[in-house]
Every structure is written in C-alpha cells, then in structure tokens.
Short mmCIF file of C-alpha atoms in Angstrom, two decimals:
data_model
loop_
_atom_site.label_atom_id
_atom_site.label_comp_id
_atom_site.label_asym_id
_atom_site.label_seq_id
_atom_site.Cartn_x
_atom_site.Cartn_y
_atom_site.Cartn_z
CA MET V 826 -11.84 248.30 -13.56
CA ARG V 827 -14.38 248.32 -16.40
CA GLN V 828 -13.99 252.08 -16.75
CA GLU V 829 -10.20 251.68 -17.02
CA ALA V 830 -10.65 248.99 -19.68
CA GLU V 831 -12.96 251.26 -21.64
CA ASP V 832 -10.41 254.06 -21.41
CA ARG V 833 -7.89 251.82 -23.13
CA ASN V 834 -10.30 251.63 -26.06
CA GLY V 835 -9.21 254.47 -28.34
CA THR V 836 -12.73 255.19 -29.59
CA LEU V 837 -14.15 255.77 -26.12
CA TYR V 838 -11.10 257.41 -24.58
CA ASP V 839 -11.83 260.99 -25.63
CA GLN V 840 -15.55 260.60 -24.93
CA ASN V 841 -14.83 259.36 -21.42
CA ARG V 842 -12.44 262.23 -20.79
CA GLU V 843 -15.10 264.74 -21.79
CA ARG V 844 -17.53 262.97 -19.47
CA ARG V 845 -15.02 263.24 -16.62
CA LYS V 846 -14.63 266.95 -17.33
CA HIS V 847 -18.40 267.38 -17.10
CA VAL V 848 -18.41 265.50 -13.79
CA LEU V 849 -15.69 267.83 -12.45
CA ARG V 850 -17.48 270.96 -13.63
CA ASP V 851 -20.78 269.87 -12.10
CA TYR V 852 -19.09 269.01 -8.80
CA PHE V 853 -17.26 272.34 -8.77
CA ALA V 854 -20.44 274.28 -9.56
CA ALA V 855 -22.25 272.60 -6.66
CA HIS V 856 -19.44 272.64 -4.07
CA GLY V 857 -17.09 275.46 -5.08
CA THR V 858 -14.10 273.16 -4.76
CA PHE V 859 -12.64 269.96 -6.21
CA PRO V 860 -13.15 266.56 -4.55
CA SER V 861 -10.37 264.45 -3.06
CA LEU V 862 -8.62 261.88 -5.24
CA ALA V 863 -10.57 259.10 -3.53
CA THR V 864 -13.86 260.82 -4.32
CA LEU V 865 -12.67 261.54 -7.86
CA ALA V 866 -11.85 257.87 -8.39
CA ALA V 867 -15.37 256.94 -7.25
CA LEU V 868 -17.04 259.62 -9.39
CA TRP V 869 -15.05 258.59 -12.45
CA GLY V 870 -15.52 254.84 -11.88
CA TYR V 871 -11.84 254.10 -11.26
CA ALA V 872 -10.66 251.36 -8.92
CA SER V 873 -7.77 253.33 -7.42
CA LYS V 874 -6.64 256.83 -6.51
CA SER V 875 -3.46 256.37 -8.52
CA THR V 876 -5.47 255.99 -11.74
CA ALA V 877 -7.42 259.15 -10.88
CA ALA V 878 -4.12 260.91 -10.15
CA ARG V 879 -2.80 259.99 -13.61
CA GLU V 880 -5.95 261.38 -15.20
CA VAL V 881 -5.59 264.59 -13.18
CA GLY V 882 -2.03 264.85 -14.50
CA ILE V 883 -3.28 264.64 -18.08
CA LEU V 884 -5.99 267.24 -17.41
CA ALA V 885 -3.32 269.51 -15.91
CA GLU V 886 -1.22 269.16 -19.08
CA GLN V 887 -4.28 270.20 -21.08
CA GLY V 888 -4.78 273.28 -18.89
CA PHE V 889 -8.10 272.01 -17.55
CA VAL V 890 -6.86 272.02 -13.94
CA ILE V 891 -3.83 273.43 -12.11
CA SER V 892 -2.21 270.99 -9.72
CA THR V 893 0.80 273.04 -8.54
CA ASP V 894 1.30 275.32 -5.54
CA GLY V 895 -1.44 273.96 -3.30
CA PRO V 896 -4.89 272.40 -3.80
CA LEU V 897 -6.23 271.51 -7.23
CA ARG V 898 -7.61 274.59 -9.00
CA PRO V 899 -9.46 275.27 -12.27
CA GLY V 900 -7.13 275.82 -15.22
CA PRO V 901 -7.51 278.20 -18.17
CA ALA V 902 -9.48 275.60 -20.14
CA PHE V 903 -11.85 274.82 -17.26
CA GLY V 904 -14.45 277.54 -17.94
CA GLY V 905 -16.10 275.70 -20.83
CA ASP V 906 -19.72 275.05 -19.90
CA HIS V 907 -19.66 276.43 -16.35
CA ALA V 908 -22.79 278.46 -17.14
CA GLN V 909 -24.61 275.33 -18.30
CA ALA V 910 -23.48 273.46 -15.18
CA VAL V 911 -24.91 276.23 -12.99
CA ASP V 912 -28.14 276.17 -15.01
CA ARG V 913 -28.47 272.43 -14.37
CA ALA V 914 -27.75 272.96 -10.69
CA GLU V 915 -30.35 275.76 -10.51
CA ALA V 916 -33.13 273.38 -11.51
CA GLU V 917 -32.01 270.94 -8.83
CA TRP V 918 -31.72 273.66 -6.16
CA THR V 919 -35.17 275.00 -7.09
CA ALA V 920 -36.71 271.54 -6.67
CA LEU V 921 -34.97 271.03 -3.32
CA TYR V 922 -35.06 274.47 -1.68
CA GLY V 923 -37.44 276.67 -3.67
CA GLU V 924 -36.82 279.52 -6.10
CA PRO V 925 -35.52 282.27 -3.72
CA ALA V 926 -32.81 280.02 -2.27
CA ALA V 927 -31.93 278.70 -5.73
CA LYS V 928 -31.32 282.24 -7.02
CA VAL V 929 -28.92 282.86 -4.13
CA TYR V 930 -27.02 279.66 -4.86
CA VAL V 931 -26.85 280.54 -8.57
CA THR V 932 -25.45 284.01 -7.86
CA VAL V 933 -22.84 282.66 -5.47
CA SER V 934 -21.89 279.90 -7.94
CA ARG V 935 -21.43 282.41 -10.75
CA LEU V 936 -19.28 284.63 -8.54
CA LEU V 937 -17.15 281.65 -7.51
CA GLY V 938 -16.84 280.49 -11.10
CA LEU V 939 -15.81 283.94 -12.33
CA ALA V 940 -13.31 284.47 -9.51
CA ARG V 941 -11.70 281.08 -10.00
CA THR V 942 -11.57 281.47 -13.78
CA ILE V 943 -9.77 284.81 -13.42
CA GLU V 944 -7.43 283.33 -10.81
CA ALA V 945 -6.67 280.43 -13.13
CA ARG V 946 -5.88 282.81 -16.01
CA ILE V 947 -3.55 284.88 -13.80
CA ALA V 948 -1.90 281.66 -12.61
CA ALA V 949 -1.45 280.57 -16.23
CA SER V 950 0.14 283.94 -17.01
CA ALA V 951 2.59 283.44 -14.15
CA GLU V 952 3.38 279.92 -15.32
CA VAL V 953 4.47 281.33 -18.71
CA VAL V 954 7.58 282.61 -16.90
CA GLY V 955 7.90 279.57 -14.64
CA LEU V 956 6.23 281.03 -11.54
CA ALA V 957 3.44 279.75 -9.31
CA LEU V 958 0.59 282.15 -8.57
CA GLY V 959 1.74 282.73 -4.97
CA GLU V 960 5.22 283.67 -6.18
CA PHE V 961 3.83 286.16 -8.68
CA LEU V 962 1.68 287.73 -5.94
CA ILE V 963 4.84 288.41 -3.93
CA LEU V 964 6.40 290.20 -6.90
CA ASP V 965 3.19 292.20 -7.36
CA ALA V 966 3.10 293.14 -3.66
CA LEU V 967 6.69 294.40 -3.73
CA HIS V 968 6.02 296.27 -6.97
CA ARG V 969 3.08 298.11 -5.40
CA MET V 970 5.30 299.21 -2.51
CA GLY V 971 7.11 301.64 -4.79
CA PRO V 972 10.89 302.22 -4.78
CA PRO V 973 12.97 300.61 -3.34
CA HIS V 974 10.30 297.83 -3.59
CA GLU V 975 11.16 296.16 -0.28
CA CYS V 976 9.51 295.13 2.98
CA ALA V 977 9.80 292.66 5.85
CA PRO V 978 8.55 289.14 5.03
CA SER V 979 5.89 289.42 7.74
CA GLU V 980 4.45 292.51 6.04
CA LEU V 981 3.84 290.54 2.86
CA GLY V 982 1.31 288.46 4.77
CA ARG V 983 -0.27 291.27 6.80
CA LYS V 984 -0.64 294.07 4.29
CA PHE V 985 -1.06 292.44 0.92
CA LEU V 986 -3.27 289.95 -0.90
CA ILE V 987 -1.14 286.94 -0.05
CA THR V 988 -1.91 283.94 2.14
CA PRO V 989 0.70 284.03 4.96
CA ALA V 990 1.36 280.28 4.78
CA GLY V 991 4.41 279.36 2.74
CA ILE V 992 5.75 282.87 2.16
CA GLY V 993 9.27 281.86 3.23
CA LYS V 994 9.48 279.02 0.70
CA ARG V 995 8.09 281.21 -2.05
CA VAL V 996 10.67 283.89 -1.30
CA ASP V 997 13.41 281.22 -1.35
CA ARG V 998 12.36 280.18 -4.88
CA LEU V 999 12.24 283.80 -6.03
CA VAL V 1000 15.71 284.45 -4.58
CA ALA V 1001 17.04 281.39 -6.43
CA ALA V 1002 15.50 282.74 -9.65
CA GLY V 1003 17.14 286.14 -9.13
CA LEU V 1004 13.79 287.95 -8.94
CA VAL V 1005 14.07 289.09 -5.32
CA GLU V 1006 16.90 289.40 -2.83
CA ARG V 1007 17.23 289.50 0.94
CA VAL V 1008 18.90 292.67 2.22
CA ARG V 1009 19.71 294.09 5.65
CA ALA V 1010 17.34 296.76 6.91
CA ARG V 1011 19.00 300.16 7.04
CA ALA V 1012 17.45 301.08 10.40
CA ASP V 1013 18.16 297.71 12.00
CA GLY V 1014 20.99 295.65 10.57
CA ARG V 1015 19.68 292.55 12.35
CA SER V 1016 16.49 292.48 10.27
CA LEU V 1017 16.22 291.14 6.75
CA LEU V 1018 13.99 292.66 4.09
CA VAL V 1019 12.78 291.19 0.81
CA ARG V 1020 13.59 293.45 -2.15
CA LEU V 1021 12.55 293.23 -5.78
CA THR V 1022 15.54 292.97 -8.13
CA ASP V 1023 15.73 294.72 -11.50
CA ALA V 1024 14.94 291.38 -13.16
CA GLY V 1025 11.91 290.92 -10.90
CA LEU V 1026 10.69 294.45 -11.60
CA THR V 1027 10.95 293.94 -15.36
CA LEU V 1028 9.18 290.59 -15.17
CA VAL V 1029 6.22 291.76 -13.08
CA ARG V 1030 5.67 294.81 -15.30
CA THR V 1031 5.81 292.68 -18.43
CA ARG V 1032 3.33 290.12 -17.11
CA MET V 1033 0.95 292.79 -15.80
CA SER V 1034 0.94 294.44 -19.24
CA ALA V 1035 0.15 291.07 -20.80
CA ASP V 1036 -2.69 290.51 -18.32
CA MET V 1037 -4.20 293.93 -19.02
CA ALA V 1038 -4.53 292.95 -22.68
CA ALA V 1039 -6.09 289.56 -21.85
CA ASP V 1040 -9.82 288.81 -21.79
CA HIS V 1041 -9.90 288.08 -18.05
CA PHE V 1042 -9.12 291.80 -17.49
CA THR V 1043 -10.49 293.54 -20.59
CA TRP V 1044 -14.10 292.57 -19.78
CA ILE V 1045 -13.83 294.86 -16.74
CA MET V 1046 -12.71 297.79 -18.88
CA ARG V 1047 -15.74 297.30 -21.12
CA LEU V 1048 -18.16 297.86 -18.23
CA GLY V 1049 -17.92 301.64 -18.41
CA GLU V 1050 -17.26 304.00 -15.52
CA GLN V 1051 -20.75 304.00 -13.98
CA ASP V 1052 -21.30 300.26 -14.26
CA LEU V 1053 -17.83 299.55 -12.86
CA ALA V 1054 -18.45 301.88 -9.90
CA LEU V 1055 -21.80 300.15 -9.22
CA PHE V 1056 -20.24 296.69 -9.57
CA ASN V 1057 -17.47 297.55 -7.10
CA ARG V 1058 -19.94 299.09 -4.65
CA ILE V 1059 -22.07 295.93 -4.71
CA LEU V 1060 -18.99 293.77 -4.08
CA GLU V 1061 -17.79 296.04 -1.25
CA ASP V 1062 -21.26 296.09 0.38
CA ALA V 1063 -21.43 292.30 0.17
CA GLN V 1064 -17.99 291.90 1.74
CA THR V 1065 -18.86 294.38 4.51
CA ALA V 1066 -22.14 292.62 5.28
CA ILE V 1067 -20.46 289.19 5.46
CA ASP V 1068 -17.57 290.47 7.59
CA ALA V 1069 -19.96 292.23 9.97
CA SER V 1070 -21.85 289.00 10.62
#
C-alpha cells in the first residue's frame, strides 16, 4: 500500500516506474520470461494483482511490453539496458557457479534478449496495421508459398514457423479483415484452403519492405557475407546439437 501511495506522489511516480522497468529487465535477463501478475505485484511492492495489471497496461501503452496475443512479451522500448542487466547477472552467476558456467549463462541470455527484441520489433511492425504477430506470420507463410498463395490450415502449423495453437482463430480474424479467404480445394471440394487475398498480399509485402529497412534487420546485412555465413553455421550447429540430445 505504501508503494501505491508513493506512486500517487507526482515527483516519485516517474522514478518508481523506471525502477519497475529495471526490476522487469533484471528478472527477464535471469529467467528469460516475465513473472506472473502475482509475482509482479510482490516485486513491485503492490498489494494486489489488479494494481500490477494497471501498471502493465501503462507499460504496454509505452511500448515497453506487449500484452496482446498470448503471454506478456518485451515491447520495442524494452531493450534499453538489457546489456547492463546481463552484466549485473554475470557477476552474480560467477559468484554462484564459477566463471565457465557464468559465460554460458551470459551467452544464452544475450541470445534470448536479441531474439525477443527482434520478435518485439516485428510484432510492433504488425501492430502498425492492426495485426498481432501470429496473424502476420500466417500472411508471411502464405506469401512464401508462391501463387496462388494457399494451403490447408493444418499445413500452416506443420510446415511453417507458426505455433499450431490458435491458428483457426487467427485465420478467422484475417478473413474478417479481408486479408485471407477460405476457398474450396480444386482436387477435393470437401476441403477448405486458406488463400491470401490481393489486400493481404499487398500488406505483407509492404510490411516486409518496412522491416528490411529497420534496424532489427539491417544489423544482419552489415555483418558481411563471411561473417553472416559463420553466424548462421554456429546457430545451425547449436540447434542440431540441442535437438540431438
């Protein structure tokens, strides 16, 4: 309750919000995810989850977090001092587990931070046109199919970079927006396919062009051919080693 009273003090309000952001960044750097509302309330010194939920809503409006289409995710403004948060965590990991283990944790934390920052930027790009990230991924998957940009809904989950859960609802929203349509399969009139409409095709190409000019993609282009090939080989080897285990 004291924390809530302090927040009503205009002078301390912004300072407390920055403190809460630091708490969130440190937690995310250590755990790779956000805490529950109950844990957030405790970390922030609030007496109830509802107060924490209101604060999350404000942080979402500021672009610090994304609270739509599933679990809470980092927003475009989240990156901030992620590097400093990892540096602080490294000292703690070194004291607890020793230097070799700490270096592993640091590398994993930086990979997680980079991946989630890029995901947040792509999600923010989709939100410019009123789409959730999962909805944009469906448009991208259909676009990559090539003309006539259609496939069975089940294939969206099996063949492309989309989580199978919730595909039907996402397609429903895209149909309502006029970006995809359901059509009968030519070979089997009983089956329905999802097809990209002309409006959907235009939208996905426009947003992809915008992303390619944004910093969350241009840093990759600056790596150079050899460095990019090495970077991708390291990532592929890491994925193969983890999958094999």
